[in-house]
Amino acid sequence: MAGLPRRAKQNTQVSKQDLSFMSISESEDDGDSPHEDEWTPEQKAPKTKAQQKPSTAKPRKAPAKKPTAKPKSEAAPRKPRKEKSTKLDTNIAQEGLLGQTIKQEKKTPKKTPVKKKMVQSPVPEKVPIKEERRSLGISDFPSTSTLPKGTSIKEEMLFKREEATDEEPPDDFTFGEPPLKKLKPSSDSFGKPVKHMNSSAAHGGHEMNWNFVEVLSEKTNVEPWVCSNLIQLFHDDNTIPFIARYRKELINNLDADALREVQQGLEELRSVAKKAHTLIEKLKKEGKLNSGLHTSMLNCRSADEIEHVYAPYKTGSKGTKAQRAKQLGLETAARGLIETPAQLNLFSYINSNVEGLSTLQDIEMGVQHILADMFAKDKDTVEHIRSLCKQNNVTIHSTLAKATGKEKEGNVKDVDKFHLYHDFTCSINRIHHHQILAINRGENLKILTVKVNVPDRVKDAFCRWCVNERWRPKQFARPELMKILHNSVEDSYKRLLYPLLCREYRSKLTSDAEKESIMMFGRNLRQLLLANPVRGRTIMGVDPGYKHGCKLAIISPTNQILHTDVVYLHTGHGHGIHEAEKIKRLLLNFNCCTVAIGNGTACRETERYFADLIQRRFFAPLDVVYCIANEAGASIYSVSPEAAKEMPDLDPNLRSAVSIARRVQDPLAELVKIEPKHIGVGMYQHDVSQTLLKATLDSVVEECVSFVGVDINICSETLLRHIAGLNSARAKNIIEWREKNGPFITREQLKLVKGLGPKSFQQCAGFIRINQEYIRSFCRDQPTGNPRGTDQANPSSSSSKQGKKKGKTSANVPLNPNPLDQTCIHPESYSIAMSILAGF
């Protein structure tokens, strides 16, 4: 509530009538209270001064001017005390200040001597303050309380400020919310809230009839000022990890998942705008575009609405029934039924030589189709039917498809998988996301039939509203015309509006379910990537198996491969005893006390085998422990080019054991080598949009790697490429620069890397760490003449091949280690951090 006093202060300076009204209302309430002499509102310090010098209570009232309407309202509370009000009225008559009487009664005790002093106080004492106010240009400043004699203008203004902080304006309901504060700085997105957004940043050059910020805010439930800032930040190529960590004041401390949702929503709106403009250009070339159609296309906010508007104008389409009726000239009759039904004569449109106009029934049917099309395309009508559906229970129902029984027997297993949905009904407001995905999969396999059920009362209420309110004829209509109107409304609902509602519901449910599936996949992936590492231990990884044996791999605490082998634990009787001796010898030789067993085939048997040996203390004197590791994706990684490049001499079966051991030692560094969707922690991951899934999972990996940070002098290229602002090419250039010039001493040296511009440096610098202990030990080991061991400090010694890069290598980059380089503080905030440290 810290913002409230400031707003109260501003409002008291602007609205003078509100202050005077508040003071009067307070005094009126206190005049009727029996405790008015025991309570003094608002401030305490001026109260003490007023008690010491009560005779100076009147000089504050001289400059005030009261409206003539207020004495009438103030006379009522003084009726029970006529004698007191008479004395005060005598004094007020001399001063011409009837409006301040009740305020003075409120501030003055009831004792008679005090009131006499008030009456006898001379008028000329008020002149000095009035002249001083006029000299400061505040002669009309209203008085809201009494001040002691001799109070200066500075003290008076201070008293005014204290009083304003205690008063809360009656029409202020903001309660100190931050948006008003956040929107005021400049349009620079570099650490300051954005006020003026680039006009093309939101719509990408495709303007619509709706505001991108408002629609995005409504769609994602994020404040409009945050959406405006995010649109500008994304337009400036800022990454989600950078925004979430270093631009928190612009986004109201949203987390990365919320930012990702806003980004996806913005992309959807941009795609809708782009599609609308593409179709407008197409219709314009075909000569089908008119002003009404153009406006309807620009009003569309989703792809379904665009399809609904564009469907009748698709190339190759025969046209709708309404279009064919309009071509016969029946549009005038349709509009006449609504505008002037008394003058409408359908018999005049009969033409036996034209198909569709030969009989009265054909004409009535044509008019009905035109009216139904008008109803379905009317914005108010569509919004009304949607509101009716929100008020009623709309359900989704799935049944077993009839054609399934004719399929071959191989399909029986698939049918049994969907036995829960053979006769399933649920409200669209309560159905779960996994149920929607299951129903959609069954429908795609032609096992289930899905239908959206809208209650009949919705149709009845809609028809009554259309006939009696929205499309009621403006004149008296004959019964036969009213019948046409009734049939048109029913036809519009059954043939046009109900299918539109079904498509909208199914599309929204599917979209929400896919988004939730992808978000859940991302959450599970984040938990795996951010699992606690087991550092400083030698680990034996075991990839269990039956026929081909269990693959073993022992890695050092520094992630180096020490030994690989294969043991056959589950083939033949007594064979496992000899293999146990072999495992014990390996554990003793490499002083390994931790065993990581993959959770694949033969996992339980292998776990039982090691648990039995540990229980019998077979590995004494070693205190061996084991754990189960998730080996999802290990087999795919073992045959990937990445694994072949990293372990060229190892058999692919042994590479999986190495991967299992490394997942326990450092999960983040190992799992980033595997494509996220192969880790297998998702729900219906093959049914959702693969493009959106890949983008989201890559973003989650980038977020995790960036928030944890990487030591740039020891990390691999695979891990480095997932840092915000970097990619494969930039990561490769960083590794090449490190191999050629030695380790990085400061973050500023990243600017010397090829392809790493100011924007890339801004995005990645905060997530890169430089271990100061390693740098100090490295500098001690180098010769004193060239502590870097490179020619980097001397640009003239660069090879001739790097002539184009000479300007970049000769940049003025400091080579002194900075302790802040091993923290998450961004280089742009180093000066602030140093100023804070200087104060201690």
JSON list of C-alpha atoms in Angstrom, two decimals, residues 539-703:
[
{"chain": "A", "resi": 539, "resn": "ILE", "atom": "CA", "xyz": [30.97, -44.01, -11.00]},
{"chain": "A", "resi": 540, "resn": "MET", "atom": "CA", "xyz": [30.36, -47.37, -12.68]},
{"chain": "A", "resi": 541, "resn": "GLY", "atom": "CA", "xyz": [27.57, -47.24, -15.26]},
{"chain": "A", "resi": 542, "resn": "VAL", "atom": "CA", "xyz": [25.72, -50.48, -16.00]},
{"chain": "A", "resi": 543, "resn": "ASP", "atom": "CA", "xyz": [23.56, -50.96, -19.10]},
{"chain": "A", "resi": 544, "resn": "PRO", "atom": "CA", "xyz": [21.72, -54.20, -18.19]},
{"chain": "A", "resi": 545, "resn": "GLY", "atom": "CA", "xyz": [20.87, -56.93, -20.67]},
{"chain": "A", "resi": 546, "resn": "TYR", "atom": "CA", "xyz": [20.27, -60.68, -21.02]},
{"chain": "A", "resi": 547, "resn": "LYS", "atom": "CA", "xyz": [21.73, -62.27, -24.12]},
{"chain": "A", "resi": 548, "resn": "HIS", "atom": "CA", "xyz": [24.27, -59.59, -24.96]},
{"chain": "A", "resi": 549, "resn": "GLY", "atom": "CA", "xyz": [25.34, -59.14, -21.34]},
{"chain": "A", "resi": 550, "resn": "CYS", "atom": "CA", "xyz": [25.56, -56.10, -19.10]},
{"chain": "A", "resi": 551, "resn": "LYS", "atom": "CA", "xyz": [27.78, -53.32, -20.40]},
{"chain": "A", "resi": 552, "resn": "LEU", "atom": "CA", "xyz": [30.05, -51.64, -17.82]},
{"chain": "A", "resi": 553, "resn": "ALA", "atom": "CA", "xyz": [31.76, -48.26, -17.97]},
{"chain": "A", "resi": 554, "resn": "ILE", "atom": "CA", "xyz": [33.78, -46.59, -15.20]},
{"chain": "A", "resi": 555, "resn": "ILE", "atom": "CA", "xyz": [34.27, -42.81, -15.37]},
{"chain": "A", "resi": 556, "resn": "SER", "atom": "CA", "xyz": [36.48, -40.57, -13.26]},
{"chain": "A", "resi": 557, "resn": "PRO", "atom": "CA", "xyz": [35.29, -37.61, -11.15]},
{"chain": "A", "resi": 558, "resn": "THR", "atom": "CA", "xyz": [36.39, -35.39, -14.06]},
{"chain": "A", "resi": 559, "resn": "ASN", "atom": "CA", "xyz": [34.12, -37.24, -16.53]},
{"chain": "A", "resi": 560, "resn": "GLN", "atom": "CA", "xyz": [36.95, -39.21, -18.19]},
{"chain": "A", "resi": 561, "resn": "ILE", "atom": "CA", "xyz": [36.43, -42.83, -19.31]},
{"chain": "A", "resi": 562, "resn": "LEU", "atom": "CA", "xyz": [38.65, -45.11, -17.20]},
{"chain": "A", "resi": 563, "resn": "HIS", "atom": "CA", "xyz": [37.51, -48.60, -18.24]},
{"chain": "A", "resi": 564, "resn": "THR", "atom": "CA", "xyz": [34.79, -50.42, -20.20]},
{"chain": "A", "resi": 565, "resn": "ASP", "atom": "CA", "xyz": [33.80, -54.08, -20.11]},
{"chain": "A", "resi": 566, "resn": "VAL", "atom": "CA", "xyz": [30.96, -56.58, -20.60]},
{"chain": "A", "resi": 567, "resn": "VAL", "atom": "CA", "xyz": [29.76, -59.09, -17.97]},
{"chain": "A", "resi": 568, "resn": "TYR", "atom": "CA", "xyz": [27.14, -61.81, -18.32]},
{"chain": "A", "resi": 569, "resn": "LEU", "atom": "CA", "xyz": [25.16, -61.89, -15.10]},
{"chain": "A", "resi": 570, "resn": "HIS", "atom": "CA", "xyz": [21.97, -63.62, -16.23]},
{"chain": "A", "resi": 571, "resn": "THR", "atom": "CA", "xyz": [23.14, -66.44, -18.53]},
{"chain": "A", "resi": 572, "resn": "GLY", "atom": "CA", "xyz": [23.64, -69.92, -16.99]},
{"chain": "A", "resi": 573, "resn": "HIS", "atom": "CA", "xyz": [23.90, -71.15, -13.42]},
{"chain": "A", "resi": 574, "resn": "GLY", "atom": "CA", "xyz": [26.93, -70.23, -11.37]},
{"chain": "A", "resi": 575, "resn": "HIS", "atom": "CA", "xyz": [28.30, -68.01, -14.11]},
{"chain": "A", "resi": 576, "resn": "GLY", "atom": "CA", "xyz": [27.40, -64.88, -12.13]},
{"chain": "A", "resi": 577, "resn": "ILE", "atom": "CA", "xyz": [29.83, -65.82, -9.33]},
{"chain": "A", "resi": 578, "resn": "HIS", "atom": "CA", "xyz": [32.84, -65.48, -11.60]},
{"chain": "A", "resi": 579, "resn": "GLU", "atom": "CA", "xyz": [31.50, -62.20, -12.94]},
{"chain": "A", "resi": 580, "resn": "ALA", "atom": "CA", "xyz": [31.07, -60.92, -9.38]},
{"chain": "A", "resi": 581, "resn": "GLU", "atom": "CA", "xyz": [34.80, -61.39, -8.79]},
{"chain": "A", "resi": 582, "resn": "LYS", "atom": "CA", "xyz": [35.51, -59.45, -11.93]},
{"chain": "A", "resi": 583, "resn": "ILE", "atom": "CA", "xyz": [33.24, -56.57, -10.85]},
{"chain": "A", "resi": 584, "resn": "LYS", "atom": "CA", "xyz": [34.84, -56.51, -7.38]},
{"chain": "A", "resi": 585, "resn": "ARG", "atom": "CA", "xyz": [38.32, -56.33, -8.89]},
{"chain": "A", "resi": 586, "resn": "LEU", "atom": "CA", "xyz": [37.29, -53.38, -11.10]},
{"chain": "A", "resi": 587, "resn": "LEU", "atom": "CA", "xyz": [35.73, -51.51, -8.20]},
{"chain": "A", "resi": 588, "resn": "LEU", "atom": "CA", "xyz": [38.82, -52.00, -6.04]},
{"chain": "A", "resi": 589, "resn": "ASN", "atom": "CA", "xyz": [41.25, -51.04, -8.80]},
{"chain": "A", "resi": 590, "resn": "PHE", "atom": "CA", "xyz": [39.51, -47.73, -9.52]},
{"chain": "A", "resi": 591, "resn": "ASN", "atom": "CA", "xyz": [38.27, -47.10, -5.96]},
{"chain": "A", "resi": 592, "resn": "CYS", "atom": "CA", "xyz": [34.69, -46.90, -7.20]},
{"chain": "A", "resi": 593, "resn": "CYS", "atom": "CA", "xyz": [31.88, -46.97, -4.64]},
{"chain": "A", "resi": 594, "resn": "THR", "atom": "CA", "xyz": [28.86, -45.88, -6.74]},
{"chain": "A", "resi": 595, "resn": "VAL", "atom": "CA", "xyz": [27.03, -48.02, -9.29]},
{"chain": "A", "resi": 596, "resn": "ALA", "atom": "CA", "xyz": [24.42, -46.53, -11.67]},
{"chain": "A", "resi": 597, "resn": "ILE", "atom": "CA", "xyz": [22.07, -49.12, -13.22]},
{"chain": "A", "resi": 598, "resn": "GLY", "atom": "CA", "xyz": [19.96, -48.24, -16.25]},
{"chain": "A", "resi": 599, "resn": "ASN", "atom": "CA", "xyz": [16.21, -48.82, -15.99]},
{"chain": "A", "resi": 600, "resn": "GLY", "atom": "CA", "xyz": [15.91, -50.76, -19.25]},
{"chain": "A", "resi": 601, "resn": "THR", "atom": "CA", "xyz": [15.69, -54.46, -20.01]},
{"chain": "A", "resi": 602, "resn": "ALA", "atom": "CA", "xyz": [16.85, -56.74, -17.16]},
{"chain": "A", "resi": 603, "resn": "CYS", "atom": "CA", "xyz": [16.96, -53.80, -14.77]},
{"chain": "A", "resi": 604, "resn": "ARG", "atom": "CA", "xyz": [15.24, -55.57, -11.87]},
{"chain": "A", "resi": 605, "resn": "GLU", "atom": "CA", "xyz": [17.37, -58.69, -12.16]},
{"chain": "A", "resi": 606, "resn": "THR", "atom": "CA", "xyz": [20.55, -56.63, -12.24]},
{"chain": "A", "resi": 607, "resn": "GLU", "atom": "CA", "xyz": [19.38, -54.57, -9.27]},
{"chain": "A", "resi": 608, "resn": "ARG", "atom": "CA", "xyz": [18.65, -57.75, -7.31]},
{"chain": "A", "resi": 609, "resn": "TYR", "atom": "CA", "xyz": [22.09, -59.09, -8.21]},
{"chain": "A", "resi": 610, "resn": "PHE", "atom": "CA", "xyz": [23.98, -56.01, -6.91]},
{"chain": "A", "resi": 611, "resn": "ALA", "atom": "CA", "xyz": [21.70, -55.66, -3.87]},
{"chain": "A", "resi": 612, "resn": "ASP", "atom": "CA", "xyz": [22.47, -59.24, -2.86]},
{"chain": "A", "resi": 613, "resn": "LEU", "atom": "CA", "xyz": [26.21, -58.69, -3.19]},
{"chain": "A", "resi": 614, "resn": "ILE", "atom": "CA", "xyz": [26.09, -55.45, -1.21]},
{"chain": "A", "resi": 615, "resn": "GLN", "atom": "CA", "xyz": [24.00, -57.10, 1.52]},
{"chain": "A", "resi": 616, "resn": "ARG", "atom": "CA", "xyz": [26.60, -59.85, 1.89]},
{"chain": "A", "resi": 617, "resn": "ARG", "atom": "CA", "xyz": [29.35, -57.18, 1.98]},
{"chain": "A", "resi": 618, "resn": "PHE", "atom": "CA", "xyz": [30.96, -58.85, -0.98]},
{"chain": "A", "resi": 619, "resn": "PHE", "atom": "CA", "xyz": [32.76, -55.64, -2.02]},
{"chain": "A", "resi": 620, "resn": "ALA", "atom": "CA", "xyz": [34.37, -55.03, 1.40]},
{"chain": "A", "resi": 621, "resn": "PRO", "atom": "CA", "xyz": [36.30, -52.95, 2.34]},
{"chain": "A", "resi": 622, "resn": "LEU", "atom": "CA", "xyz": [34.45, -50.70, -0.15]},
{"chain": "A", "resi": 623, "resn": "ASP", "atom": "CA", "xyz": [31.09, -49.33, 0.95]},
{"chain": "A", "resi": 624, "resn": "VAL", "atom": "CA", "xyz": [29.31, -49.70, -2.40]},
{"chain": "A", "resi": 625, "resn": "VAL", "atom": "CA", "xyz": [25.92, -48.10, -3.11]},
{"chain": "A", "resi": 626, "resn": "TYR", "atom": "CA", "xyz": [23.78, -48.26, -6.23]},
{"chain": "A", "resi": 627, "resn": "CYS", "atom": "CA", "xyz": [21.03, -46.19, -7.87]},
{"chain": "A", "resi": 628, "resn": "ILE", "atom": "CA", "xyz": [18.64, -46.58, -10.79]},
{"chain": "A", "resi": 629, "resn": "ALA", "atom": "CA", "xyz": [19.16, -44.08, -13.63]},
{"chain": "A", "resi": 630, "resn": "ASN", "atom": "CA", "xyz": [16.77, -43.23, -16.46]},
{"chain": "A", "resi": 631, "resn": "GLU", "atom": "CA", "xyz": [18.32, -44.50, -19.66]},
{"chain": "A", "resi": 632, "resn": "ALA", "atom": "CA", "xyz": [15.68, -43.10, -22.05]},
{"chain": "A", "resi": 633, "resn": "GLY", "atom": "CA", "xyz": [17.43, -41.94, -25.21]},
{"chain": "A", "resi": 634, "resn": "ALA", "atom": "CA", "xyz": [20.77, -43.56, -24.33]},
{"chain": "A", "resi": 635, "resn": "SER", "atom": "CA", "xyz": [20.52, -46.07, -27.18]},
{"chain": "A", "resi": 636, "resn": "ILE", "atom": "CA", "xyz": [19.67, -43.33, -29.68]},
{"chain": "A", "resi": 637, "resn": "TYR", "atom": "CA", "xyz": [22.56, -41.21, -28.44]},
{"chain": "A", "resi": 638, "resn": "SER", "atom": "CA", "xyz": [25.02, -44.10, -28.63]},
{"chain": "A", "resi": 639, "resn": "VAL", "atom": "CA", "xyz": [24.64, -44.32, -32.43]},
{"chain": "A", "resi": 640, "resn": "SER", "atom": "CA", "xyz": [24.44, -40.56, -33.06]},
{"chain": "A", "resi": 641, "resn": "PRO", "atom": "CA", "xyz": [27.17, -38.58, -34.82]},
{"chain": "A", "resi": 642, "resn": "GLU", "atom": "CA", "xyz": [27.68, -36.61, -31.60]},
{"chain": "A", "resi": 643, "resn": "ALA", "atom": "CA", "xyz": [28.62, -39.79, -29.68]},
{"chain": "A", "resi": 644, "resn": "ALA", "atom": "CA", "xyz": [30.79, -41.06, -32.53]},
{"chain": "A", "resi": 645, "resn": "LYS", "atom": "CA", "xyz": [32.70, -37.78, -32.51]},
{"chain": "A", "resi": 646, "resn": "GLU", "atom": "CA", "xyz": [33.10, -37.81, -28.73]},
{"chain": "A", "resi": 647, "resn": "MET", "atom": "CA", "xyz": [33.93, -41.55, -28.33]},
{"chain": "A", "resi": 648, "resn": "PRO", "atom": "CA", "xyz": [35.18, -42.76, -31.74]},
{"chain": "A", "resi": 649, "resn": "ASP", "atom": "CA", "xyz": [36.95, -45.90, -30.46]},
{"chain": "A", "resi": 650, "resn": "LEU", "atom": "CA", "xyz": [34.11, -47.28, -28.35]},
{"chain": "A", "resi": 651, "resn": "ASP", "atom": "CA", "xyz": [31.47, -49.80, -29.38]},
{"chain": "A", "resi": 652, "resn": "PRO", "atom": "CA", "xyz": [27.96, -48.25, -29.49]},
{"chain": "A", "resi": 653, "resn": "ASN", "atom": "CA", "xyz": [26.79, -50.69, -26.79]},
{"chain": "A", "resi": 654, "resn": "LEU", "atom": "CA", "xyz": [29.49, -49.43, -24.43]},
{"chain": "A", "resi": 655, "resn": "ARG", "atom": "CA", "xyz": [28.68, -45.80, -25.20]},
{"chain": "A", "resi": 656, "resn": "SER", "atom": "CA", "xyz": [25.25, -46.25, -23.62]},
{"chain": "A", "resi": 657, "resn": "ALA", "atom": "CA", "xyz": [26.89, -47.40, -20.36]},
{"chain": "A", "resi": 658, "resn": "VAL", "atom": "CA", "xyz": [29.11, -44.30, -20.40]},
{"chain": "A", "resi": 659, "resn": "SER", "atom": "CA", "xyz": [26.03, -42.13, -20.96]},
{"chain": "A", "resi": 660, "resn": "ILE", "atom": "CA", "xyz": [24.24, -43.74, -17.98]},
{"chain": "A", "resi": 661, "resn": "ALA", "atom": "CA", "xyz": [27.18, -43.05, -15.67]},
{"chain": "A", "resi": 662, "resn": "ARG", "atom": "CA", "xyz": [27.50, -39.47, -16.85]},
{"chain": "A", "resi": 663, "resn": "ARG", "atom": "CA", "xyz": [23.77, -38.85, -16.33]},
{"chain": "A", "resi": 664, "resn": "VAL", "atom": "CA", "xyz": [24.27, -39.50, -12.63]},
{"chain": "A", "resi": 665, "resn": "GLN", "atom": "CA", "xyz": [27.47, -37.47, -12.40]},
{"chain": "A", "resi": 666, "resn": "ASP", "atom": "CA", "xyz": [26.20, -34.41, -14.31]},
{"chain": "A", "resi": 667, "resn": "PRO", "atom": "CA", "xyz": [22.63, -34.77, -15.68]},
{"chain": "A", "resi": 668, "resn": "LEU", "atom": "CA", "xyz": [22.51, -31.36, -17.34]},
{"chain": "A", "resi": 669, "resn": "ALA", "atom": "CA", "xyz": [25.76, -31.73, -19.28]},
{"chain": "A", "resi": 670, "resn": "GLU", "atom": "CA", "xyz": [24.81, -35.21, -20.53]},
{"chain": "A", "resi": 671, "resn": "LEU", "atom": "CA", "xyz": [21.11, -34.84, -21.31]},
{"chain": "A", "resi": 672, "resn": "VAL", "atom": "CA", "xyz": [21.59, -31.77, -23.50]},
{"chain": "A", "resi": 673, "resn": "LYS", "atom": "CA", "xyz": [23.34, -34.07, -26.00]},
{"chain": "A", "resi": 674, "resn": "ILE", "atom": "CA", "xyz": [20.09, -35.96, -26.60]},
{"chain": "A", "resi": 675, "resn": "GLU", "atom": "CA", "xyz": [17.13, -34.63, -28.53]},
{"chain": "A", "resi": 676, "resn": "PRO", "atom": "CA", "xyz": [14.57, -33.73, -25.83]},
{"chain": "A", "resi": 677, "resn": "LYS", "atom": "CA", "xyz": [11.63, -35.63, -27.29]},
{"chain": "A", "resi": 678, "resn": "HIS", "atom": "CA", "xyz": [13.63, -38.89, -27.10]},
{"chain": "A", "resi": 679, "resn": "ILE", "atom": "CA", "xyz": [13.92, -38.65, -23.32]},
{"chain": "A", "resi": 680, "resn": "GLY", "atom": "CA", "xyz": [10.33, -39.87, -23.06]},
{"chain": "A", "resi": 681, "resn": "VAL", "atom": "CA", "xyz": [8.77, -37.73, -20.34]},
{"chain": "A", "resi": 682, "resn": "GLY", "atom": "CA", "xyz": [5.83, -36.41, -22.33]},
{"chain": "A", "resi": 683, "resn": "MET", "atom": "CA", "xyz": [2.12, -37.12, -22.83]},
{"chain": "A", "resi": 684, "resn": "TYR", "atom": "CA", "xyz": [0.88, -37.88, -26.36]},
{"chain": "A", "resi": 685, "resn": "GLN", "atom": "CA", "xyz": [4.07, -36.28, -27.64]},
{"chain": "A", "resi": 686, "resn": "HIS", "atom": "CA", "xyz": [3.59, -37.73, -31.12]},
{"chain": "A", "resi": 687, "resn": "ASP", "atom": "CA", "xyz": [0.09, -36.24, -31.49]},
{"chain": "A", "resi": 688, "resn": "VAL", "atom": "CA", "xyz": [0.97, -32.62, -30.80]},
{"chain": "A", "resi": 689, "resn": "SER", "atom": "CA", "xyz": [2.55, -30.09, -33.13]},
{"chain": "A", "resi": 690, "resn": "GLN", "atom": "CA", "xyz": [6.12, -31.24, -33.59]},
{"chain": "A", "resi": 691, "resn": "THR", "atom": "CA", "xyz": [7.32, -27.76, -34.50]},
{"chain": "A", "resi": 692, "resn": "LEU", "atom": "CA", "xyz": [5.87, -26.25, -31.33]},
{"chain": "A", "resi": 693, "resn": "LEU", "atom": "CA", "xyz": [7.13, -29.18, -29.25]},
{"chain": "A", "resi": 694, "resn": "LYS", "atom": "CA", "xyz": [10.69, -28.84, -30.52]},
{"chain": "A", "resi": 695, "resn": "ALA", "atom": "CA", "xyz": [10.71, -25.08, -30.04]},
{"chain": "A", "resi": 696, "resn": "THR", "atom": "CA", "xyz": [9.39, -25.38, -26.47]},
{"chain": "A", "resi": 697, "resn": "LEU", "atom": "CA", "xyz": [11.78, -28.14, -25.42]},
{"chain": "A", "resi": 698, "resn": "ASP", "atom": "CA", "xyz": [14.76, -26.34, -26.94]},
{"chain": "A", "resi": 699, "resn": "SER", "atom": "CA", "xyz": [13.69, -23.25, -25.02]},
{"chain": "A", "resi": 700, "resn": "VAL", "atom": "CA", "xyz": [13.49, -25.26, -21.77]},
{"chain": "A", "resi": 701, "resn": "VAL", "atom": "CA", "xyz": [16.98, -26.67, -22.32]},
{"chain": "A", "resi": 702, "resn": "GLU", "atom": "CA", "xyz": [18.30, -23.19, -23.05]},
{"chain": "A", "resi": 703, "resn": "GLU", "atom": "CA", "xyz": [16.58, -21.88, -19.93]}
]
